mmCIF file of C-alpha atoms (C1' of nucleotides) in Angstrom:
data_model
loop_
_atom_site.group_PDB
_atom_site.id
_atom_site.type_symbol
_atom_site.label_atom_id
_atom_site.label_comp_id
_atom_site.label_asym_id
_atom_site.label_seq_id
_atom_site.Cartn_x
_atom_site.Cartn_y
_atom_site.Cartn_z
ATOM 1 C CA MET C 1 -15.564 -21.204 56.680
ATOM 2 C CA LEU C 2 -13.397 -22.896 59.210
ATOM 3 C CA ASP C 3 -14.672 -26.028 57.657
ATOM 4 C CA ASP C 4 -11.387 -27.800 57.596
ATOM 5 C CA ILE C 5 -10.183 -26.965 61.025
ATOM 6 C CA ARG C 6 -9.503 -30.041 63.032
ATOM 7 C CA PRO C 7 -7.719 -29.134 66.213
ATOM 8 C CA ARG C 8 -6.165 -32.310 67.524
ATOM 9 C CA SER C 9 -3.928 -33.456 70.275
ATOM 10 C CA HIS C 10 -2.163 -35.994 68.088
ATOM 11 C CA PRO C 11 -0.062 -35.480 65.004
ATOM 12 C CA VAL C 12 -1.068 -36.458 61.529
ATOM 13 C CA THR C 13 -0.198 -40.112 61.137
ATOM 14 C CA ALA C 14 2.428 -41.311 58.720
ATOM 15 C CA ASP C 15 -0.081 -42.373 56.095
ATOM 16 C CA GLY C 16 -1.734 -38.981 56.138
ATOM 17 C CA GLN C 17 -4.795 -40.246 57.991
ATOM 18 C CA LEU C 18 -6.271 -37.737 60.356
ATOM 19 C CA PRO C 19 -7.032 -39.108 63.788
ATOM 20 C CA PRO C 20 -10.709 -39.479 64.641
ATOM 21 C CA GLU C 21 -12.318 -36.386 66.064
ATOM 22 C CA ARG C 22 -14.577 -36.356 69.071
ATOM 23 C CA THR C 23 -18.221 -35.931 68.226
ATOM 24 C CA GLU C 24 -18.456 -32.757 70.283
ATOM 25 C CA ILE C 25 -15.689 -31.163 68.263
ATOM 26 C CA ARG C 26 -17.223 -32.211 64.985
ATOM 27 C CA ILE C 27 -20.555 -30.758 66.062
ATOM 28 C CA TRP C 28 -18.899 -27.503 67.020
ATOM 29 C CA LEU C 29 -16.995 -27.223 63.764
ATOM 30 C CA ARG C 30 -20.130 -27.800 61.708
ATOM 31 C CA LEU C 31 -22.105 -25.424 63.872
ATOM 32 C CA LEU C 32 -19.493 -22.755 63.348
ATOM 33 C CA SER C 33 -19.200 -23.486 59.664
ATOM 34 C CA CYS C 34 -22.942 -23.328 58.966
ATOM 35 C CA THR C 35 -23.503 -20.259 61.082
ATOM 36 C CA THR C 36 -20.581 -18.352 59.656
ATOM 37 C CA GLN C 37 -21.647 -19.113 56.124
ATOM 38 C CA ILE C 38 -25.265 -18.101 56.636
ATOM 39 C CA GLU C 39 -24.201 -15.032 58.591
ATOM 40 C CA LYS C 40 -21.902 -13.928 55.803
ATOM 41 C CA ILE C 41 -24.739 -14.172 53.296
ATOM 42 C CA ILE C 42 -27.216 -12.333 55.507
ATOM 43 C CA LYS C 43 -24.739 -9.570 56.289
ATOM 44 C CA SER C 44 -23.946 -9.113 52.644
ATOM 45 C CA LYS C 45 -27.614 -8.964 51.660
ATOM 46 C CA LEU C 46 -28.491 -6.562 54.461
ATOM 47 C CA ARG C 47 -25.696 -4.327 53.281
ATOM 48 C CA GLN C 48 -26.640 -4.545 49.619
ATOM 49 C CA GLU C 49 -30.393 -4.181 49.939
ATOM 50 C CA PHE C 50 -30.713 -2.013 53.023
ATOM 51 C CA ALA C 51 -27.280 -0.501 53.585
ATOM 52 C CA THR C 52 -27.290 -1.764 57.149
ATOM 53 C CA SER C 53 -25.583 -4.330 59.364
ATOM 54 C CA LEU C 54 -26.704 -7.365 61.312
ATOM 55 C CA ALA C 55 -26.027 -5.630 64.620
ATOM 56 C CA ARG C 56 -28.301 -2.733 63.706
ATOM 57 C CA PHE C 57 -30.933 -5.148 62.422
ATOM 58 C CA ASP C 58 -30.795 -6.906 65.775
ATOM 59 C CA VAL C 59 -31.425 -3.660 67.623
ATOM 60 C CA LEU C 60 -34.427 -2.900 65.420
ATOM 61 C CA ALA C 61 -35.753 -6.419 65.975
ATOM 62 C CA GLN C 62 -35.652 -5.911 69.722
ATOM 63 C CA LEU C 63 -37.394 -2.566 69.504
ATOM 64 C CA ASP C 64 -40.054 -4.018 67.231
ATOM 65 C CA ARG C 65 -40.978 -6.408 70.007
ATOM 66 C CA PHE C 66 -41.414 -3.581 72.486
ATOM 67 C CA PRO C 67 -43.664 -0.875 71.075
ATOM 68 C CA ASP C 68 -43.165 1.208 74.198
ATOM 69 C CA GLY C 69 -39.433 1.209 73.730
ATOM 70 C CA LEU C 70 -36.524 -0.021 75.784
ATOM 71 C CA SER C 71 -33.895 1.715 77.828
ATOM 72 C CA MET C 72 -30.340 1.609 76.529
ATOM 73 C CA SER C 73 -29.416 -0.849 79.264
ATOM 74 C CA GLU C 74 -32.319 -3.081 78.399
ATOM 75 C CA VAL C 75 -31.240 -3.201 74.777
ATOM 76 C CA SER C 76 -27.739 -3.966 75.969
ATOM 77 C CA ARG C 77 -28.947 -6.835 78.128
ATOM 78 C CA HIS C 78 -31.243 -8.289 75.468
ATOM 79 C CA LEU C 79 -28.494 -8.291 72.895
ATOM 80 C CA MET C 80 -25.768 -9.207 75.378
ATOM 81 C CA VAL C 81 -23.602 -6.442 74.079
ATOM 82 C CA SER C 82 -21.838 -3.786 76.104
ATOM 83 C CA ASN C 83 -23.436 -0.480 76.954
ATOM 84 C CA GLY C 84 -20.939 1.525 74.980
ATOM 85 C CA ALA C 85 -21.532 -0.550 71.876
ATOM 86 C CA ILE C 86 -25.272 0.077 72.080
ATOM 87 C CA THR C 87 -24.728 3.817 72.221
ATOM 88 C CA GLY C 88 -22.896 3.633 68.911
ATOM 89 C CA LEU C 89 -25.512 1.452 67.239
ATOM 90 C CA VAL C 90 -28.388 3.634 68.401
ATOM 91 C CA ASP C 91 -26.492 6.732 67.246
ATOM 92 C CA LYS C 92 -26.433 5.359 63.719
ATOM 93 C CA LEU C 93 -30.062 4.258 63.763
ATOM 94 C CA GLU C 94 -31.103 7.618 65.142
ATOM 95 C CA SER C 95 -29.299 9.597 62.494
ATOM 96 C CA SER C 96 -31.015 7.434 59.888
ATOM 97 C CA GLY C 97 -34.343 8.385 61.432
ATOM 98 C CA LEU C 98 -35.243 4.806 62.334
ATOM 99 C CA VAL C 99 -35.306 5.272 66.114
ATOM 100 C CA VAL C 100 -35.664 8.118 68.581
ATOM 101 C CA ARG C 101 -34.287 8.681 72.050
ATOM 102 C CA GLU C 102 -36.822 9.949 74.560
ATOM 103 C CA ASP C 103 -36.669 10.985 78.181
ATOM 104 C CA HIS C 104 -37.905 8.553 80.741
ATOM 105 C CA ALA C 105 -40.931 9.785 82.660
ATOM 106 C CA GLN C 106 -39.655 8.846 86.127
ATOM 107 C CA ASP C 107 -35.924 8.290 85.960
ATOM 108 C CA ARG C 108 -33.992 11.154 84.457
ATOM 109 C CA ARG C 109 -30.878 9.039 83.983
ATOM 110 C CA THR C 110 -32.692 6.692 81.661
ATOM 111 C CA VAL C 111 -33.025 7.072 77.911
ATOM 112 C CA VAL C 112 -35.864 5.272 76.163
ATOM 113 C CA VAL C 113 -35.284 4.171 72.584
ATOM 114 C CA ARG C 114 -38.262 3.583 70.331
ATOM 115 C CA LEU C 115 -38.850 2.835 66.679
ATOM 116 C CA THR C 116 -40.141 5.706 64.594
ATOM 117 C CA GLU C 117 -42.919 4.993 62.125
ATOM 118 C CA GLN C 118 -40.330 4.957 59.420
ATOM 119 C CA GLY C 119 -38.159 2.649 61.486
ATOM 120 C CA ARG C 120 -41.014 0.238 62.010
ATOM 121 C CA SER C 121 -41.993 -0.024 58.378
ATOM 122 C CA GLN C 122 -38.375 -0.228 57.318
ATOM 123 C CA PHE C 123 -37.747 -3.007 59.814
ATOM 124 C CA ARG C 124 -40.793 -4.879 58.567
ATOM 125 C CA ARG C 125 -39.458 -4.728 55.054
ATOM 126 C CA MET C 126 -36.102 -5.995 56.216
ATOM 127 C CA ALA C 127 -37.668 -8.760 58.293
ATOM 128 C CA ARG C 128 -39.689 -9.991 55.337
ATOM 129 C CA ARG C 129 -36.608 -10.243 53.171
ATOM 130 C CA HIS C 130 -34.651 -11.747 56.040
ATOM 131 C CA GLU C 131 -37.234 -14.478 56.336
ATOM 132 C CA GLU C 132 -37.049 -15.200 52.629
ATOM 133 C CA TRP C 133 -33.278 -15.489 52.749
ATOM 134 C CA ILE C 134 -33.302 -17.826 55.724
ATOM 135 C CA VAL C 135 -36.053 -19.997 54.291
ATOM 136 C CA SER C 136 -34.131 -20.352 51.082
ATOM 137 C CA LEU C 137 -30.964 -21.243 52.975
ATOM 138 C CA VAL C 138 -32.405 -23.644 55.525
ATOM 139 C CA GLY C 139 -35.510 -24.780 53.688
ATOM 140 C CA ASP C 140 -33.832 -27.515 51.694
ATOM 141 C CA LEU C 141 -33.737 -29.698 54.772
ATOM 142 C CA SER C 142 -36.580 -32.179 55.089
ATOM 143 C CA ARG C 143 -39.305 -31.394 57.574
ATOM 144 C CA GLU C 144 -38.025 -34.218 59.735
ATOM 145 C CA ALA C 145 -34.480 -32.933 59.745
ATOM 146 C CA GLN C 146 -35.768 -29.464 60.496
ATOM 147 C CA SER C 147 -37.730 -30.445 63.557
ATOM 148 C CA GLU C 148 -34.921 -32.658 64.793
ATOM 149 C CA LEU C 149 -32.464 -29.836 64.338
ATOM 150 C CA LEU C 150 -34.690 -27.341 66.075
ATOM 151 C CA ARG C 151 -35.194 -29.702 68.977
ATOM 152 C CA ASP C 152 -31.514 -30.523 69.377
ATOM 153 C CA LEU C 153 -30.439 -26.893 69.128
ATOM 154 C CA THR C 154 -32.983 -26.024 71.775
ATOM 155 C CA LEU C 155 -31.489 -28.692 74.011
ATOM 156 C CA LEU C 156 -28.002 -27.399 73.317
ATOM 157 C CA LYS C 157 -28.980 -23.851 74.040
ATOM 158 C CA ARG C 158 -30.620 -24.879 77.264
ATOM 159 C CA SER C 159 -27.544 -26.800 78.358
ATOM 160 C CA LEU C 160 -25.403 -23.758 77.603
ATOM 161 C CA VAL C 161 -27.511 -21.578 79.847
ATOM 162 C CA MET C 162 -27.004 -24.053 82.665
ATOM 163 C CA GLU C 163 -23.228 -23.658 82.565
ATOM 164 C CA MET F 1 -26.946 -13.630 72.412
ATOM 165 C CA LEU F 2 -29.490 -12.624 69.842
ATOM 166 C CA ASP F 3 -31.679 -15.069 71.595
ATOM 167 C CA ASP F 4 -34.758 -12.948 71.644
ATOM 168 C CA ILE F 5 -34.671 -11.698 68.142
ATOM 169 C CA ARG F 6 -37.788 -12.585 66.286
ATOM 170 C CA PRO F 7 -37.962 -10.713 63.034
ATOM 171 C CA ARG F 8 -41.547 -10.803 61.882
ATOM 172 C CA SER F 9 -43.740 -9.445 59.199
ATOM 173 C CA HIS F 10 -46.666 -8.933 61.520
ATOM 174 C CA PRO F 11 -47.011 -6.746 64.562
ATOM 175 C CA VAL F 12 -47.247 -7.949 68.098
ATOM 176 C CA THR F 13 -50.864 -8.820 68.702
ATOM 177 C CA ALA F 14 -52.998 -6.934 71.180
ATOM 178 C CA ASP F 15 -52.687 -9.568 73.878
ATOM 179 C CA GLY F 16 -48.928 -9.518 73.616
ATOM 180 C CA GLN F 17 -48.766 -12.886 71.863
ATOM 181 C CA LEU F 18 -45.987 -13.144 69.357
ATOM 182 C CA PRO F 19 -47.040 -14.557 66.013
ATOM 183 C CA PRO F 20 -45.749 -18.026 65.228
ATOM 184 C CA GLU F 21 -42.345 -18.105 63.655
ATOM 185 C CA ARG F 22 -41.394 -20.261 60.709
ATOM 186 C CA THR F 23 -39.345 -23.268 61.635
ATOM 187 C CA GLU F 24 -36.491 -22.133 59.417
ATOM 188 C CA ILE F 25 -36.249 -18.844 61.264
ATOM 189 C CA ARG F 26 -36.362 -20.519 64.629
ATOM 190 C CA ILE F 27 -33.596 -22.873 63.566
ATOM 191 C CA TRP F 28 -31.494 -19.960 62.398
ATOM 192 C CA LEU F 29 -31.990 -17.982 65.578
ATOM 193 C CA ARG F 30 -31.002 -20.924 67.745
ATOM 194 C CA LEU F 31 -28.067 -21.703 65.501
ATOM 195 C CA LEU F 32 -26.879 -18.135 65.813
ATOM 196 C CA SER F 33 -27.535 -18.019 69.518
ATOM 197 C CA CYS F 34 -25.661 -21.234 70.315
ATOM 198 C CA THR F 35 -22.746 -20.441 68.054
ATOM 199 C CA THR F 36 -22.340 -16.898 69.284
ATOM 200 C CA GLN F 37 -22.414 -18.006 72.872
ATOM 201 C CA ILE F 38 -19.881 -20.794 72.437
ATOM 202 C CA GLU F 39 -17.700 -18.565 70.296
ATOM 203 C CA LYS F 40 -17.676 -15.860 72.927
ATOM 204 C CA ILE F 41 -16.540 -18.349 75.547
ATOM 205 C CA ILE F 42 -13.840 -19.842 73.340
ATOM 206 C CA LYS F 43 -12.538 -16.425 72.342
ATOM 207 C CA SER F 44 -12.393 -15.309 75.918
ATOM 208 C CA LYS F 45 -10.566 -18.450 77.041
ATOM 209 C CA LEU F 46 -8.105 -18.300 74.168
ATOM 210 C CA ARG F 47 -7.363 -14.742 75.121
ATOM 211 C CA GLN F 48 -7.034 -15.452 78.832
ATOM 212 C CA GLU F 49 -5.017 -18.645 78.642
ATOM 213 C CA PHE F 50 -3.019 -18.121 75.475
ATOM 214 C CA ALA F 51 -3.239 -14.419 74.700
ATOM 215 C CA THR F 52 -4.449 -15.214 71.207
ATOM 216 C CA SER F 53 -7.552 -14.987 69.035
ATOM 217 C CA LEU F 54 -9.806 -17.453 67.289
ATOM 218 C CA ALA F 55 -8.644 -16.282 63.874
ATOM 219 C CA ARG F 56 -5.012 -16.941 64.752
ATOM 220 C CA PHE F 57 -5.937 -20.294 66.268
ATOM 221 C CA ASP F 58 -7.657 -21.157 62.990
ATOM 222 C CA VAL F 59 -4.516 -20.375 61.022
ATOM 223 C CA LEU F 60 -2.437 -22.562 63.315
ATOM 224 C CA ALA F 61 -4.980 -25.360 62.980
ATOM 225 C CA GLN F 62 -4.665 -25.277 59.214
ATOM 226 C CA LEU F 63 -0.893 -25.304 59.346
ATOM 227 C CA ASP F 64 -0.916 -28.180 61.806
ATOM 228 C CA ARG F 65 -2.711 -30.244 59.197
ATOM 229 C CA PHE F 66 -0.053 -29.524 56.595
ATOM 230 C CA PRO F 67 3.415 -30.207 57.981
ATOM 231 C CA ASP F 68 4.973 -29.035 54.738
ATOM 232 C CA GLY F 69 3.293 -25.674 55.035
ATOM 233 C CA LEU F 70 0.834 -23.758 52.909
ATOM 234 C CA SER F 71 1.164 -20.768 50.663
ATOM 235 C CA MET F 72 -0.515 -17.571 51.818
ATOM 236 C CA SER F 73 -3.181 -18.023 49.170
ATOM 237 C CA GLU F 74 -3.853 -21.564 50.263
ATOM 238 C CA VAL F 75 -4.368 -20.431 53.838
ATOM 239 C CA SER F 76 -6.656 -17.740 52.521
ATOM 240 C CA ARG F 77 -8.714 -20.252 50.569
ATOM 241 C CA HIS F 78 -8.916 -22.776 53.390
ATOM 242 C CA LEU F 79 -10.097 -20.170 55.860
ATOM 243 C CA MET F 80 -12.212 -18.312 53.299
ATOM 244 C CA VAL F 81 -10.699 -15.055 54.356
ATOM 245 C CA SER F 82 -9.164 -12.403 52.131
ATOM 246 C CA ASN F 83 -5.528 -12.379 51.207
ATOM 247 C CA GLY F 84 -4.830 -9.127 52.985
ATOM 248 C CA ALA F 85 -6.325 -10.416 56.203
ATOM 249 C CA ILE F 86 -4.073 -13.476 56.125
ATOM 250 C CA THR F 87 -0.995 -11.314 55.779
ATOM 251 C CA GLY F 88 -1.900 -9.572 59.024
ATOM 252 C CA LEU F 89 -2.637 -12.776 60.902
ATOM 253 C CA VAL F 90 0.585 -14.422 59.757
ATOM 254 C CA ASP F 91 2.503 -11.272 60.685
ATOM 255 C CA LYS F 92 1.345 -11.625 64.272
ATOM 256 C CA LEU F 93 2.006 -15.349 64.426
ATOM 257 C CA GLU F 94 5.446 -14.842 62.938
ATOM 258 C CA SER F 95 6.444 -12.177 65.408
ATOM 259 C CA SER F 96 5.363 -14.534 68.193
ATOM 260 C CA GLY F 97 7.681 -17.152 66.746
ATOM 261 C CA LEU F 98 4.888 -19.627 66.043
ATOM 262 C CA VAL F 99 5.228 -19.698 62.261
ATOM 263 C CA VAL F 100 7.877 -18.894 59.679
ATOM 264 C CA ARG F 101 7.657 -17.615 56.137
ATOM 265 C CA GLU F 102 9.879 -19.467 53.674
ATOM 266 C CA ASP F 103 10.663 -19.071 50.017
ATOM 267 C CA HIS F 104 8.985 -21.425 47.620
ATOM 268 C CA ALA F 105 11.432 -23.682 45.803
ATOM 269 C CA GLN F 106 9.976 -23.149 42.309
ATOM 270 C CA ASP F 107 7.790 -20.056 42.328
ATOM 271 C CA ARG F 108 9.516 -16.970 43.635
ATOM 272 C CA ARG F 109 6.225 -15.106 44.083
ATOM 273 C CA THR F 110 4.982 -17.664 46.561
ATOM 274 C CA VAL F 111 5.542 -17.580 50.302
ATOM 275 C CA VAL F 112 5.258 -20.809 52.258
ATOM 276 C CA VAL F 113 4.086 -20.575 55.848
ATOM 277 C CA ARG F 114 4.980 -23.344 58.274
ATOM 278 C CA LEU F 115 4.643 -23.979 61.978
ATOM 279 C CA THR F 116 7.851 -23.709 63.969
ATOM 280 C CA GLU F 117 8.537 -26.353 66.602
ATOM 281 C CA GLN F 118 7.384 -23.890 69.180
ATOM 282 C CA GLY F 119 4.299 -23.159 67.119
ATOM 283 C CA ARG F 120 3.449 -26.805 66.838
ATOM 284 C CA SER F 121 3.746 -27.577 70.513
ATOM 285 C CA GLN F 122 1.946 -24.384 71.419
ATOM 286 C CA PHE F 123 -0.876 -25.238 69.048
ATOM 287 C CA ARG F 124 -1.138 -28.719 70.495
ATOM 288 C CA ARG F 125 -1.516 -27.266 73.943
ATOM 289 C CA MET F 126 -4.184 -24.914 72.697
ATOM 290 C CA ALA F 127 -5.991 -27.680 70.819
ATOM 291 C CA ARG F 128 -6.095 -29.872 73.903
ATOM 292 C CA ARG F 129 -7.655 -27.112 75.945
ATOM 293 C CA HIS F 130 -9.975 -26.216 73.086
ATOM 294 C CA GLU F 131 -11.216 -29.777 73.011
ATOM 295 C CA GLU F 132 -11.849 -29.736 76.736
ATOM 296 C CA TRP F 133 -13.822 -26.515 76.489
ATOM 297 C CA ILE F 134 -15.970 -27.769 73.644
ATOM 298 C CA VAL F 135 -16.617 -31.119 75.271
ATOM 299 C CA SER F 136 -17.701 -29.390 78.433
ATOM 300 C CA LEU F 137 -20.000 -27.089 76.461
ATOM 301 C CA VAL F 138 -21.543 -29.618 74.084
ATOM 302 C CA GLY F 139 -21.063 -32.788 76.081
ATOM 303 C CA ASP F 140 -24.211 -32.451 78.156
ATOM 304 C CA LEU F 141 -26.281 -33.513 75.191
ATOM 305 C CA SER F 142 -27.198 -37.175 75.093
ATOM 306 C CA ARG F 143 -25.339 -39.396 72.669
ATOM 307 C CA GLU F 144 -28.494 -39.653 70.600
ATOM 308 C CA ALA F 145 -28.985 -35.920 70.421
ATOM 309 C CA GLN F 146 -25.320 -35.524 69.546
ATOM 310 C CA SER F 147 -25.398 -37.876 66.605
ATOM 311 C CA GLU F 148 -28.691 -36.443 65.373
ATOM 312 C CA LEU F 149 -27.289 -32.950 65.618
ATOM 313 C CA LEU F 150 -24.099 -33.891 63.839
ATOM 314 C CA ARG F 151 -26.056 -35.575 61.070
ATOM 315 C CA ASP F 152 -28.481 -32.694 60.586
ATOM 316 C CA LEU F 153 -25.746 -30.073 60.618
ATOM 317 C CA THR F 154 -23.897 -32.077 58.013
ATOM 318 C CA LEU F 155 -27.018 -32.082 55.870
ATOM 319 C CA LEU F 156 -27.448 -28.360 56.379
ATOM 320 C CA LYS F 157 -23.867 -27.657 55.506
ATOM 321 C CA ARG F 158 -24.141 -29.758 52.390
ATOM 322 C CA SER F 159 -27.301 -27.949 51.321
ATOM 323 C CA LEU F 160 -25.552 -24.616 51.825
ATOM 324 C CA VAL F 161 -22.739 -25.614 49.540
ATOM 325 C CA MET F 162 -25.284 -26.438 46.830
ATOM 326 C CA GLU F 163 -26.691 -22.896 46.800
ATOM 327 C "C1'" DT E 1 -23.060 4.440 96.904
ATOM 328 C "C1'" DA E 2 -25.037 2.475 92.842
ATOM 329 C "C1'" DT E 3 -26.869 2.991 88.327
ATOM 330 C "C1'" DT E 4 -27.581 5.108 83.548
ATOM 331 C "C1'" DG E 5 -25.651 6.564 79.631
ATOM 332 C "C1'" DT E 6 -21.856 8.707 76.992
ATOM 333 C "C1'" DT E 7 -17.263 9.229 75.635
ATOM 334 C "C1'" DA E 8 -12.563 8.026 74.711
ATOM 335 C "C1'" DT E 9 -9.504 4.510 73.713
ATOM 336 C "C1'" DA E 10 -8.012 0.464 71.896
ATOM 337 C "C1'" DC E 11 -8.244 -3.860 69.773
ATOM 338 C "C1'" DT E 12 -10.409 -7.483 66.899
ATOM 339 C "C1'" DC E 13 -11.371 -9.066 62.204
ATOM 340 C "C1'" DT E 14 -12.530 -7.980 57.620
ATOM 341 C "C1'" DA E 15 -12.651 -6.418 52.565
ATOM 342 C "C1'" DT E 16 -11.050 -3.656 48.781
ATOM 343 C "C1'" DA E 17 -7.909 -1.566 45.798
ATOM 344 C "C1'" DA E 18 -3.387 -0.118 44.520
ATOM 345 C "C1'" DC E 19 1.073 -1.786 43.999
ATOM 346 C "C1'" DT E 20 5.421 -5.002 43.373
ATOM 347 C "C1'" DA E 21 7.442 -8.745 41.830
ATOM 348 C "C1'" DT E 22 7.244 -12.767 39.319
ATOM 349 C "C1'" DA E 23 5.161 -16.285 36.145
ATOM 350 C "C1'" DT A 1 -1.582 -10.857 31.118
ATOM 351 C "C1'" DA A 2 -2.351 -13.199 35.255
ATOM 352 C "C1'" DT A 3 -1.055 -14.499 39.808
ATOM 353 C "C1'" DA A 4 1.141 -14.079 44.716
ATOM 354 C "C1'" DG A 5 1.706 -11.313 48.317
ATOM 355 C "C1'" DT A 6 1.963 -6.807 50.716
ATOM 356 C "C1'" DT A 7 0.367 -2.443 51.984
ATOM 357 C "C1'" DA A 8 -2.819 1.224 52.874
ATOM 358 C "C1'" DT A 9 -7.244 2.416 53.847
ATOM 359 C "C1'" DA A 10 -11.599 2.015 55.654
ATOM 360 C "C1'" DG A 11 -15.225 0.122 58.158
ATOM 361 C "C1'" DA A 12 -17.517 -3.083 61.130
ATOM 362 C "C1'" DG A 13 -18.123 -4.684 65.923
ATOM 363 C "C1'" DT A 14 -16.570 -5.122 70.515
ATOM 364 C "C1'" DA A 15 -14.896 -4.248 75.448
ATOM 365 C "C1'" DT A 16 -13.052 -1.433 79.029
ATOM 366 C "C1'" DA A 17 -12.550 2.393 81.917
ATOM 367 C "C1'" DA A 18 -13.272 7.112 83.132
ATOM 368 C "C1'" DC A 19 -16.798 10.376 83.652
ATOM 369 C "C1'" DA A 20 -21.274 13.142 84.441
ATOM 370 C "C1'" DA A 21 -25.786 13.080 85.968
ATOM 371 C "C1'" DT A 22 -29.101 11.129 88.693
ATOM 372 C "C1'" DA A 23 -31.199 7.753 91.984
#
DNA sequence: TATTGTTATACTCTATAACTATA
DNA sequence: TATAGTTATAGAGTATAACAATA
């Protein structure tokens, strides 16, 4: 997706040649293309096999890392998604029985969200499949390309944080 | 975003250590994290500076590459987005005066979408800014890291197409 | 006052299916 | 029949702002 997009500041030349693109732009377009394609596949499989969405999967993944639960605001910060959006996601997960809302011991404003037993085992099933999908999508790259890619993406991510 | 998500098949160990993650998963999480973050910034800037969206920008970018215009279905195929979605996007662009729908000379079912003069110059302005944003986001990487990254993403993209 | 969470509202983008006009 | 495009519908995710309860 978006594969062919080449935003440019110069018109197509008379012979139909496209002007050269800056490396940064080409990186971004490939990044977007790969991510969108993989994301589409993962979303579709999550929907087919587990009748869920990537956003809900992400919430479960966070909660799996914190057995004691997280407050709504903490989930919001971890996922970098607005407070109101988290309320909606947790509503759905709660009505599926995958998470519970509990009172906070000290602060009565705070709601603690935790995985239920069912939620944990369901998430584990999803995570196993998720790993299989990703390995089959990314695993064709050589080991060298993989470690290079991981290293460069880590650098990129770090430089984004600096902004 | 989604930075901290580590779907796993094993629980957090007693000492709080997270189990090692497969390289493929780590690549995917960084890919998703970087892309989401850049995308968020680009969307926000497109909205602020040009009161438009990434999807509409993508349509304009396609049309800029084809001065003679594209049929609705061709736009749909290029962007890998459904026909119905394209109708809505082109509706908005048309009412802003950036594109026009024209009859096809031979096939009376077909609608040809083209940039207007205003659409072309507006897109060029947007593309220039877009390039600046991307360069400032990705440009901190060394030249070596950039060409490695571009090469590896190209490999990844190619291997995705194979699927 | 500031923070937590919910609610209401509104806006994206998207896919699907039904429908028309034409090939 | 098959294709091109539109429309209607539905659903996903998101942000914002107003609000209640609590700190």
